[in-house]
Amino acid sequence: MIKSWIEGSDDGGFSLANLPYGVCRNEKTGQYRLCVAIGDYALDLAAYADKGHFQDLGIPSAVWRHNSLNALLAVDRPLRDGLRSRLQSHLSTSSPYRSDVEECLLNRSSLRMSSPVAPGDFVDFFSSYHHAYRAMQIVRPDLGLHPNWLSLPVGYHSRTGTIVGPGEAIIRPHGQYLEGEEAIYAPTRALDFELEVGFVVGRASRNGTPVGVQNFSDYIFGLVLLNDWSARDFQRWEATPLGPLLSKSFATQVGAWVVPLEALANSGLVREQTPPPLDYLKCTQPLWFDVSLEVELTSAIMREKGIPPLVICRSNLSDMHWNGAQQLAHVTSNGSVVRPGDLLGSGTVSGESIDGSGCLLELTSDGKNPIALPDGTERRYLLDGDQIRFTGTANGPSKISFGDLVGVVAPSRRPEQ
C-alpha cells in the first residue's frame, strides 16, 4: 500500500486506500466545498484546485464548490479515476507538493458536514433475510415471509426532499396510527432507526435499457452510511395494502463520507443464493461487501452524566440476501433510469442473532422486550433527546472507515394553524 506523509493516516481508516469524498460548509460564509478525508484531516478540494493542481484533468472548475457531489459524479469516470490517482500521488510520502497540501488541510473534527449527495431519486430496499423474517414474525405472523421475497429485491420509491446529512436533528413526526380501534393524528410513539448502507449512483443509465448485474461497478460510485428513520405505529396502520409513506418519508439521513468503490475492491465476498435467482439477478462476482456495522444509543441523561454509549447492534453488510448489484439490476429491469447522485438504500442490515438486529422493532420485539440503559431507564422505541450513532468499517488488507453517522431525536412541532 502507498504510504502517506500525513501522520496517523496509514494506520487509521482514512488512508490513501480509502480517500472518501464529502461536502463541508463554511459556517461563516455559508459556502460549500468538496473535500476528501485523509487521516484526521480533510483536503479542501476547492482550495487545492485554486492552486492549479487539477487543471489538466478536464474536470470543470465549478465542481469543487457545489453543495453536493452530484456534479462530480456526473463527470466521466476516466476523469474521476484521474482525480483519485492524482490525490493518492500528491498525498503520498514521495509527493513534492506537501506545502501546497498542508495549506489546504482542514481538521475533520471541526468541519460542518452536509449530505454528500442530493438524490433525484431514492429507492429503499428490504433485502436482509433475517430482518424480513423477524419483522414479519412480529408484525404479521399470520402471513410470514411473502412468496415474492426470495424471487426479487423488494423495495419502494421514497421522497428525497427530507434527506438530511450527519448531525441533523430528527424531528419527531406527526401521522396517523391506531389508538385502540380508532385512528388518531399525533406524534409517533414508536420512533425507530434503520441501520443501512446507501449505494451512490455515479452514471446515468439509458431510458428503456436495464442495467446488468455485471455492470454494477460502471454505475455505482461508492457506498455511504444510511439511516432510514421510521415511525412503526404509522407503518402498521398505513402499509396495508400498499407500502410505507408517512412512516418513512419524514427523514432519511446520509453519512458524511462516500467511500469509493475502488476502496472496497478487496472487501467483496461471493455468496450462493437459495433458491437461485432468475438469470437477470444472478451474481457470481464478489459484491457482498464485508463491512462491519455498529449502532450506539445514548440518552440525553447519559450524555449529561458522561455515561458511555450503549452498543445495541453489531452486524455486517455481507449478510444481506440481495446485494447492491442485484438491487440496481432490479430497479432498472423495467427500463427505469438512474442518474448521478441517485441513492439506493440496502434496507435494514440485520444479522442472524438478535443482537445483530438493525432496528428497535427487532431488538425489542416491537416494544415487548425493552432495552435497559445504563442510566436506569428503558427503551422500547426512541425518546426525545436520544442519540443514535452508526459506524462502519470495511474489512480487508487495509482498514476502510465510513466514519460515523449521528442523529438526535428532537421534539415534535405543532402543526401550522
Tab-separated table of C-alpha atoms in Angstrom:
chain	number	residue	atom	x	y	z
A	1	MET	CA	0.000	0.000	0.000
A	2	ILE	CA	1.232	3.517	-0.802
A	3	LYS	CA	2.188	5.420	2.353
A	4	SER	CA	1.156	8.971	3.186
A	5	TRP	CA	3.173	11.620	4.981
A	6	ILE	CA	0.073	12.726	6.907
A	7	GLU	CA	0.503	11.479	10.468
A	8	GLY	CA	-1.755	8.608	11.516
A	9	SER	CA	-3.397	8.127	8.126
A	10	ASP	CA	-1.695	4.831	7.222
A	11	ASP	CA	-2.884	3.001	10.349
A	12	GLY	CA	-6.361	4.548	10.517
A	13	GLY	CA	-9.422	4.035	8.401
A	14	PHE	CA	-8.822	7.143	6.290
A	15	SER	CA	-5.663	6.120	4.450
A	16	LEU	CA	-4.686	6.532	0.798
A	17	ALA	CA	-6.519	3.260	0.165
A	18	ASN	CA	-9.785	4.966	1.133
A	19	LEU	CA	-9.967	8.707	0.278
A	20	PRO	CA	-13.750	9.084	0.714
A	21	TYR	CA	-15.500	12.173	-0.616
A	22	GLY	CA	-17.696	14.567	1.328
A	23	VAL	CA	-19.134	18.092	1.323
A	24	CYS	CA	-18.375	20.604	4.075
A	25	ARG	CA	-19.935	24.001	4.721
A	26	ASN	CA	-18.209	27.130	5.984
A	27	GLU	CA	-20.376	28.380	8.865
A	28	LYS	CA	-19.228	31.995	8.421
A	29	THR	CA	-19.623	32.342	4.648
A	30	GLY	CA	-22.250	29.654	4.036
A	31	GLN	CA	-20.165	28.355	1.133
A	32	TYR	CA	-19.951	24.668	0.316
A	33	ARG	CA	-16.875	22.845	-0.919
A	34	LEU	CA	-15.932	19.295	-1.757
A	35	CYS	CA	-13.327	17.565	0.360
A	36	VAL	CA	-11.550	14.219	0.743
A	37	ALA	CA	-10.763	12.608	4.107
A	38	ILE	CA	-7.160	11.682	4.875
A	39	GLY	CA	-6.176	10.744	8.435
A	40	ASP	CA	-7.635	13.234	10.910
A	41	TYR	CA	-7.907	15.829	8.153
A	42	ALA	CA	-9.864	16.669	5.027
A	43	LEU	CA	-8.276	18.106	1.911
A	44	ASP	CA	-10.253	21.129	0.699
A	45	LEU	CA	-10.556	20.300	-2.996
A	46	ALA	CA	-11.730	23.789	-3.937
A	47	ALA	CA	-8.685	25.406	-2.319
A	48	TYR	CA	-6.355	22.810	-3.815
A	49	ALA	CA	-7.881	23.294	-7.258
A	50	ASP	CA	-7.261	27.042	-6.911
A	51	LYS	CA	-3.547	26.214	-6.760
A	52	GLY	CA	-3.816	24.713	-10.245
A	53	HIS	CA	-3.359	21.066	-9.320
A	54	PHE	CA	-6.431	19.773	-11.193
A	55	GLN	CA	-6.439	21.975	-14.298
A	56	ASP	CA	-5.162	19.282	-16.656
A	57	LEU	CA	-7.687	16.654	-15.506
A	58	GLY	CA	-10.548	18.067	-17.590
A	59	ILE	CA	-12.930	18.401	-14.629
A	60	PRO	CA	-14.967	21.660	-14.675
A	61	SER	CA	-13.721	24.104	-12.021
A	62	ALA	CA	-17.265	24.770	-10.755
A	63	VAL	CA	-17.490	21.169	-9.475
A	64	TRP	CA	-15.413	21.867	-6.375
A	65	ARG	CA	-17.822	24.389	-4.836
A	66	HIS	CA	-21.130	22.542	-5.217
A	67	ASN	CA	-23.372	21.743	-2.260
A	68	SER	CA	-23.288	18.056	-3.208
A	69	LEU	CA	-21.134	15.551	-5.060
A	70	ASN	CA	-23.674	15.327	-7.887
A	71	ALA	CA	-21.695	17.493	-10.316
A	72	LEU	CA	-18.537	15.453	-9.717
A	73	LEU	CA	-20.499	12.208	-10.097
A	74	ALA	CA	-21.750	13.408	-13.489
A	75	VAL	CA	-18.162	13.718	-14.733
A	76	ASP	CA	-16.962	10.832	-16.932
A	77	ARG	CA	-15.428	8.021	-14.922
A	78	PRO	CA	-11.932	8.249	-16.523
A	79	LEU	CA	-11.715	11.832	-15.248
A	80	ARG	CA	-12.728	10.757	-11.734
A	81	ASP	CA	-10.189	7.940	-11.893
A	82	GLY	CA	-7.568	10.515	-12.812
A	83	LEU	CA	-8.578	12.625	-9.818
A	84	ARG	CA	-8.203	9.677	-7.432
A	85	SER	CA	-4.760	8.844	-8.820
A	86	ARG	CA	-3.719	12.498	-8.544
A	87	LEU	CA	-4.838	12.666	-4.916
A	88	GLN	CA	-3.028	9.455	-3.992
A	89	SER	CA	0.128	10.770	-5.627
A	90	HIS	CA	0.033	14.223	-4.014
A	91	LEU	CA	-0.730	12.807	-0.548
A	92	SER	CA	1.949	10.106	-0.685
A	93	THR	CA	5.337	10.260	1.018
A	94	SER	CA	7.078	10.885	-2.320
A	95	SER	CA	4.916	13.922	-3.159
A	96	PRO	CA	6.728	17.201	-3.965
A	97	TYR	CA	3.503	19.130	-3.202
A	98	ARG	CA	3.495	18.791	0.585
A	99	SER	CA	3.464	22.518	1.327
A	100	ASP	CA	0.509	23.136	-1.004
A	101	VAL	CA	-1.396	20.242	0.563
A	102	GLU	CA	-0.724	21.475	4.105
A	103	GLU	CA	-2.225	24.873	3.270
A	104	CYS	CA	-5.456	23.162	2.180
A	105	LEU	CA	-5.893	20.668	5.027
A	106	LEU	CA	-8.841	21.086	7.390
A	107	ASN	CA	-9.287	19.379	10.760
A	108	ARG	CA	-12.128	16.902	10.254
A	109	SER	CA	-13.344	17.237	13.847
A	110	SER	CA	-14.126	20.935	13.295
A	111	LEU	CA	-15.999	20.550	9.998
A	112	ARG	CA	-19.723	21.030	9.477
A	113	MET	CA	-20.573	18.251	7.035
A	114	SER	CA	-23.600	18.190	4.742
A	115	SER	CA	-25.352	15.358	2.973
A	116	PRO	CA	-22.798	14.406	0.319
A	117	VAL	CA	-25.451	13.754	-2.325
A	118	ALA	CA	-28.687	15.397	-3.464
A	119	PRO	CA	-30.597	12.446	-4.958
A	120	GLY	CA	-33.135	12.982	-7.673
A	121	ASP	CA	-34.489	9.556	-6.778
A	122	PHE	CA	-34.203	7.396	-3.671
A	123	VAL	CA	-35.193	3.729	-3.600
A	124	ASP	CA	-35.095	1.787	-0.350
A	125	PHE	CA	-34.974	-1.993	-0.234
A	126	PHE	CA	-35.933	-4.797	2.148
A	127	SER	CA	-33.026	-7.165	1.454
A	128	SER	CA	-31.922	-8.770	4.726
A	129	TYR	CA	-33.483	-12.181	5.195
A	130	HIS	CA	-33.019	-12.015	8.969
A	131	HIS	CA	-34.676	-8.589	9.169
A	132	ALA	CA	-37.509	-9.547	6.832
A	133	TYR	CA	-38.226	-12.811	8.654
A	134	ARG	CA	-38.120	-11.326	12.162
A	135	ALA	CA	-40.104	-8.232	11.169
A	136	MET	CA	-42.873	-10.318	9.611
A	137	GLN	CA	-42.961	-12.616	12.639
A	138	ILE	CA	-43.502	-9.544	14.805
A	139	VAL	CA	-45.881	-7.538	12.627
A	140	ARG	CA	-47.808	-10.187	10.662
A	141	PRO	CA	-47.045	-13.689	11.988
A	142	ASP	CA	-50.119	-14.960	10.146
A	143	LEU	CA	-48.537	-14.078	6.797
A	144	GLY	CA	-44.862	-14.920	7.248
A	145	LEU	CA	-42.339	-14.018	4.571
A	146	HIS	CA	-44.118	-13.028	1.351
A	147	PRO	CA	-43.672	-15.513	-1.532
A	148	ASN	CA	-42.024	-12.848	-3.725
A	149	TRP	CA	-39.242	-12.050	-1.239
A	150	LEU	CA	-36.832	-14.780	-2.378
A	151	SER	CA	-37.568	-14.017	-6.033
A	152	LEU	CA	-36.799	-10.291	-6.211
A	153	PRO	CA	-35.321	-7.430	-4.155
A	154	VAL	CA	-38.439	-5.893	-2.604
A	155	GLY	CA	-38.287	-2.098	-2.398
A	156	TYR	CA	-40.201	1.151	-2.574
A	157	HIS	CA	-39.634	4.586	-4.096
A	158	SER	CA	-39.360	7.275	-1.420
A	159	ARG	CA	-39.144	11.065	-1.101
A	160	THR	CA	-35.869	12.960	-1.441
A	161	GLY	CA	-36.885	16.345	-0.003
A	162	THR	CA	-36.311	15.181	3.558
A	163	ILE	CA	-32.909	13.562	3.023
A	164	VAL	CA	-30.562	15.184	5.537
A	165	GLY	CA	-26.896	14.974	6.434
A	166	PRO	CA	-24.997	13.919	9.558
A	167	GLY	CA	-25.649	15.662	12.859
A	168	GLU	CA	-29.078	16.922	11.822
A	169	ALA	CA	-31.909	16.929	14.358
A	170	ILE	CA	-34.547	14.298	13.581
A	171	ILE	CA	-37.866	15.955	14.391
A	172	ARG	CA	-40.469	13.563	15.775
A	173	PRO	CA	-43.101	13.347	13.014
A	174	HIS	CA	-46.887	13.569	13.162
A	175	GLY	CA	-49.046	10.976	11.437
A	176	GLN	CA	-51.962	8.574	11.742
A	177	TYR	CA	-51.936	5.474	13.893
A	178	LEU	CA	-54.434	3.340	15.770
A	179	GLU	CA	-55.346	4.173	19.372
A	180	GLY	CA	-57.307	1.094	20.333
A	181	GLU	CA	-59.688	0.761	17.391
A	182	GLU	CA	-59.706	4.449	16.459
A	183	ALA	CA	-57.332	6.233	14.076
A	184	ILE	CA	-55.783	9.401	15.512
A	185	TYR	CA	-53.327	12.044	14.240
A	186	ALA	CA	-50.471	12.628	16.676
A	187	PRO	CA	-46.678	12.483	17.067
A	188	THR	CA	-45.284	8.976	16.674
A	189	ARG	CA	-44.827	6.914	19.805
A	190	ALA	CA	-42.724	4.290	18.025
A	191	LEU	CA	-39.786	6.166	16.504
A	192	ASP	CA	-37.120	3.790	15.207
A	193	PHE	CA	-33.807	3.853	13.357
A	194	GLU	CA	-32.841	1.558	10.482
A	195	LEU	CA	-29.193	0.607	10.035
A	196	GLU	CA	-28.466	0.730	6.299
A	197	VAL	CA	-25.789	1.352	3.702
A	198	GLY	CA	-26.511	3.505	0.651
A	199	PHE	CA	-25.255	2.851	-2.884
A	200	VAL	CA	-24.495	6.152	-4.649
A	201	VAL	CA	-25.072	6.217	-8.416
A	202	GLY	CA	-22.277	7.761	-10.494
A	203	ARG	CA	-23.530	7.266	-14.044
A	204	ALA	CA	-26.815	7.773	-15.867
A	205	SER	CA	-28.497	4.778	-17.461
A	206	ARG	CA	-30.479	4.878	-20.706
A	207	ASN	CA	-34.256	5.080	-20.686
A	208	GLY	CA	-35.701	1.666	-21.501
A	209	THR	CA	-32.374	-0.148	-21.083
A	210	PRO	CA	-31.901	-2.344	-17.984
A	211	VAL	CA	-28.532	-2.317	-16.208
A	212	GLY	CA	-26.991	-5.770	-15.789
A	213	VAL	CA	-25.618	-7.099	-12.502
A	214	GLN	CA	-22.214	-7.336	-14.171
A	215	ASN	CA	-22.245	-3.576	-14.811
A	216	PHE	CA	-22.540	-2.603	-11.141
A	217	SER	CA	-19.065	-1.040	-10.978
A	218	ASP	CA	-19.801	1.045	-14.088
A	219	TYR	CA	-22.777	2.716	-12.420
A	220	ILE	CA	-22.115	2.823	-8.673
A	221	PHE	CA	-19.610	5.408	-7.447
A	222	GLY	CA	-19.431	4.379	-3.809
A	223	LEU	CA	-21.108	3.433	-0.550
A	224	VAL	CA	-22.238	5.561	2.400
A	225	LEU	CA	-23.827	5.032	5.824
A	226	LEU	CA	-27.608	5.500	5.799
A	227	ASN	CA	-30.283	5.771	8.492
A	228	ASP	CA	-33.814	5.400	7.138
A	229	TRP	CA	-35.701	6.645	10.204
A	230	SER	CA	-39.097	5.003	10.719
A	231	ALA	CA	-42.318	5.506	12.654
A	232	ARG	CA	-43.528	1.982	13.337
A	233	ASP	CA	-47.013	2.914	14.567
A	234	PHE	CA	-47.649	4.876	11.346
A	235	GLN	CA	-46.229	1.973	9.332
A	236	ARG	CA	-48.530	-0.630	10.890
A	237	TRP	CA	-51.596	1.443	10.024
A	238	GLU	CA	-50.718	2.768	6.556
A	239	ALA	CA	-48.742	-0.094	4.984
A	240	THR	CA	-51.792	-2.177	4.017
A	241	PRO	CA	-52.288	-2.895	1.160
A	242	LEU	CA	-49.546	-0.702	-0.350
A	243	GLY	CA	-46.330	0.328	1.389
A	244	PRO	CA	-44.864	2.878	3.774
A	245	LEU	CA	-45.469	6.571	3.146
A	246	LEU	CA	-45.508	8.928	6.155
A	247	SER	CA	-43.772	6.308	8.284
A	248	LYS	CA	-40.575	6.671	6.224
A	249	SER	CA	-40.674	9.947	4.312
A	250	PHE	CA	-40.083	12.337	7.238
A	251	ALA	CA	-36.292	11.764	7.447
A	252	THR	CA	-33.594	9.744	5.750
A	253	GLN	CA	-30.098	10.537	6.996
A	254	VAL	CA	-26.902	10.124	4.965
A	255	GLY	CA	-23.373	9.815	6.370
A	256	ALA	CA	-20.674	12.395	5.681
A	257	TRP	CA	-18.294	10.245	3.644
A	258	VAL	CA	-18.906	8.347	0.403
A	259	VAL	CA	-16.353	5.527	0.174
A	260	PRO	CA	-15.377	4.983	-3.489
A	261	LEU	CA	-15.994	1.539	-4.914
A	262	GLU	CA	-12.251	1.246	-5.671
A	263	ALA	CA	-11.533	1.385	-1.935
A	264	LEU	CA	-13.717	-1.707	-1.416
A	265	ALA	CA	-12.123	-3.823	-4.157
A	266	ASN	CA	-10.598	-6.224	-1.600
A	267	SER	CA	-13.612	-6.348	0.716
A	268	GLY	CA	-16.059	-8.176	-1.538
A	269	LEU	CA	-17.321	-11.709	-0.921
A	270	VAL	CA	-19.162	-14.223	-3.112
A	271	ARG	CA	-22.353	-15.861	-1.864
A	272	GLU	CA	-24.568	-18.678	-3.104
A	273	GLN	CA	-28.257	-17.877	-3.002
A	274	THR	CA	-31.001	-20.366	-2.279
A	275	PRO	CA	-33.140	-20.583	-4.276
A	276	PRO	CA	-31.055	-19.431	-7.266
A	277	PRO	CA	-32.373	-16.104	-8.596
A	278	LEU	CA	-33.659	-15.502	-12.101
A	279	ASP	CA	-30.955	-15.043	-14.736
A	280	TYR	CA	-31.041	-11.225	-14.718
A	281	LEU	CA	-30.334	-11.268	-10.968
A	282	LYS	CA	-27.631	-13.955	-10.872
A	283	CYS	CA	-24.422	-12.646	-9.342
A	284	THR	CA	-21.132	-14.561	-9.292
A	285	GLN	CA	-18.981	-11.505	-8.508
A	286	PRO	CA	-17.614	-10.659	-5.011
A	287	LEU	CA	-20.173	-7.913	-4.414
A	288	TRP	CA	-21.364	-8.798	-0.924
A	289	PHE	CA	-19.156	-6.296	0.879
A	290	ASP	CA	-17.598	-7.271	4.208
A	291	VAL	CA	-18.482	-4.092	6.098
A	292	SER	CA	-18.792	-4.314	9.894
A	293	LEU	CA	-21.517	-2.039	11.258
A	294	GLU	CA	-22.295	-0.922	14.779
A	295	VAL	CA	-25.075	1.078	16.442
A	296	GLU	CA	-24.756	3.040	19.682
A	297	LEU	CA	-27.632	4.510	21.705
A	298	THR	CA	-27.122	7.398	24.136
A	299	SER	CA	-29.871	9.100	26.096
A	300	ALA	CA	-29.777	12.789	26.989
A	301	ILE	CA	-29.195	11.831	30.643
A	302	MET	CA	-26.265	9.600	29.679
A	303	ARG	CA	-24.640	12.453	27.769
A	304	GLU	CA	-25.200	14.878	30.649
A	305	LYS	CA	-23.632	12.478	33.152
A	306	GLY	CA	-20.802	11.373	30.883
A	307	ILE	CA	-22.046	7.763	30.743
A	308	PRO	CA	-20.526	5.939	27.727
A	309	PRO	CA	-22.858	4.994	24.851
A	310	LEU	CA	-24.513	1.581	24.827
A	311	VAL	CA	-23.755	-0.605	21.797
A	312	ILE	CA	-27.083	-2.182	20.840
A	313	CYS	CA	-26.275	-3.762	17.462
A	314	ARG	CA	-23.358	-5.283	15.560
A	315	SER	CA	-23.992	-6.595	12.053
A	316	ASN	CA	-22.324	-6.937	8.653
A	317	LEU	CA	-23.392	-5.857	5.166
A	318	SER	CA	-22.216	-9.175	3.707
A	319	ASP	CA	-25.114	-10.927	5.496
A	320	MET	CA	-27.653	-9.370	3.128
A	321	HIS	CA	-29.518	-11.799	0.878
A	322	TRP	CA	-29.710	-9.316	-2.030
A	323	ASN	CA	-26.642	-7.185	-2.795
A	324	GLY	CA	-26.368	-3.711	-4.348
A	325	ALA	CA	-25.700	-5.027	-7.850
A	326	GLN	CA	-28.921	-7.038	-7.772
A	327	GLN	CA	-30.849	-4.063	-6.401
A	328	LEU	CA	-29.539	-1.845	-9.221
A	329	ALA	CA	-30.345	-4.511	-11.826
A	330	HIS	CA	-33.862	-4.956	-10.481
A	331	VAL	CA	-34.731	-1.267	-10.124
A	332	THR	CA	-33.740	-0.696	-13.774
A	333	SER	CA	-35.089	-4.025	-15.089
A	334	ASN	CA	-38.264	-2.381	-16.404
A	335	GLY	CA	-36.252	0.294	-18.223
A	336	SER	CA	-36.401	2.866	-15.428
A	337	VAL	CA	-33.377	5.177	-15.311
A	338	VAL	CA	-30.859	6.043	-12.635
A	339	ARG	CA	-28.915	9.321	-12.612
A	340	PRO	CA	-25.741	10.599	-10.949
A	341	GLY	CA	-26.436	11.285	-7.280
A	342	ASP	CA	-29.352	8.849	-7.013
A	343	LEU	CA	-29.383	6.706	-3.913
A	344	LEU	CA	-30.267	3.049	-3.344
A	345	GLY	CA	-30.759	2.009	0.283
A	346	SER	CA	-29.643	-1.513	1.188
A	347	GLY	CA	-32.522	-1.954	3.591
A	348	THR	CA	-32.044	-2.734	7.281
A	349	VAL	CA	-28.814	-4.687	7.790
A	350	SER	CA	-29.570	-7.419	10.332
A	351	GLY	CA	-27.575	-10.494	11.259
A	352	GLU	CA	-28.775	-13.939	12.277
A	353	SER	CA	-28.603	-13.309	16.040
A	354	ILE	CA	-30.940	-10.899	17.812
A	355	ASP	CA	-28.053	-8.612	18.854
A	356	GLY	CA	-27.343	-8.169	15.147
A	357	SER	CA	-30.773	-6.602	14.595
A	358	GLY	CA	-30.528	-3.292	12.779
A	359	CYS	CA	-33.627	-1.638	14.289
A	360	LEU	CA	-35.588	-1.423	17.545
A	361	LEU	CA	-38.577	-3.199	16.004
A	362	GLU	CA	-36.475	-6.367	16.071
A	363	LEU	CA	-34.310	-5.616	19.108
A	364	THR	CA	-37.305	-5.015	21.400
A	365	SER	CA	-39.811	-7.228	19.583
A	366	ASP	CA	-41.987	-4.167	18.898
A	367	GLY	CA	-41.554	-2.886	22.438
A	368	LYS	CA	-42.307	-6.143	24.268
A	369	ASN	CA	-38.681	-6.617	25.392
A	370	PRO	CA	-37.297	-3.179	26.252
A	371	ILE	CA	-33.583	-2.408	26.284
A	372	ALA	CA	-32.154	-1.441	29.687
A	373	LEU	CA	-29.940	1.649	29.508
A	374	PRO	CA	-27.100	2.351	31.963
A	375	ASP	CA	-28.911	5.499	33.186
A	376	GLY	CA	-31.599	3.283	34.762
A	377	THR	CA	-34.231	3.842	32.065
A	378	GLU	CA	-35.606	1.522	29.382
A	379	ARG	CA	-36.232	1.921	25.671
A	380	ARG	CA	-38.940	0.294	23.636
A	381	TYR	CA	-38.613	2.991	20.981
A	382	LEU	CA	-36.693	6.264	20.890
A	383	LEU	CA	-37.455	9.200	23.173
A	384	ASP	CA	-36.737	12.880	22.592
A	385	GLY	CA	-33.065	13.615	23.220
A	386	ASP	CA	-31.905	10.095	22.331
A	387	GLN	CA	-28.869	9.917	20.058
A	388	ILE	CA	-28.189	7.149	17.549
A	389	ARG	CA	-24.669	6.704	16.155
A	390	PHE	CA	-23.724	4.365	13.301
A	391	THR	CA	-20.149	3.382	12.474
A	392	GLY	CA	-18.898	1.279	9.572
A	393	THR	CA	-15.575	-0.332	8.677
A	394	ALA	CA	-14.785	-2.408	5.591
A	395	ASN	CA	-12.583	-5.399	6.316
A	396	GLY	CA	-9.684	-6.311	4.038
A	397	PRO	CA	-5.943	-5.773	3.641
A	398	SER	CA	-6.495	-2.104	4.569
A	399	LYS	CA	-8.925	-0.762	7.145
A	400	ILE	CA	-11.516	1.355	5.317
A	401	SER	CA	-13.646	3.594	7.520
A	402	PHE	CA	-17.047	5.033	6.667
A	403	GLY	CA	-16.782	7.404	9.623
A	404	ASP	CA	-19.909	7.738	11.719
A	405	LEU	CA	-23.484	8.928	11.297
A	406	VAL	CA	-25.119	10.661	14.259
A	407	GLY	CA	-28.733	11.705	14.650
A	408	VAL	CA	-30.505	13.164	17.701
A	409	VAL	CA	-34.261	12.960	18.211
A	410	ALA	CA	-35.894	16.384	18.591
A	411	PRO	CA	-39.424	17.067	19.927
A	412	SER	CA	-42.338	17.235	17.501
A	413	ARG	CA	-43.512	20.597	16.217
A	414	ARG	CA	-47.058	21.907	16.407
A	415	PRO	CA	-48.910	21.815	13.060
A	416	GLU	CA	-49.425	25.251	11.487
A	417	GLN	CA	-52.837	26.734	12.216
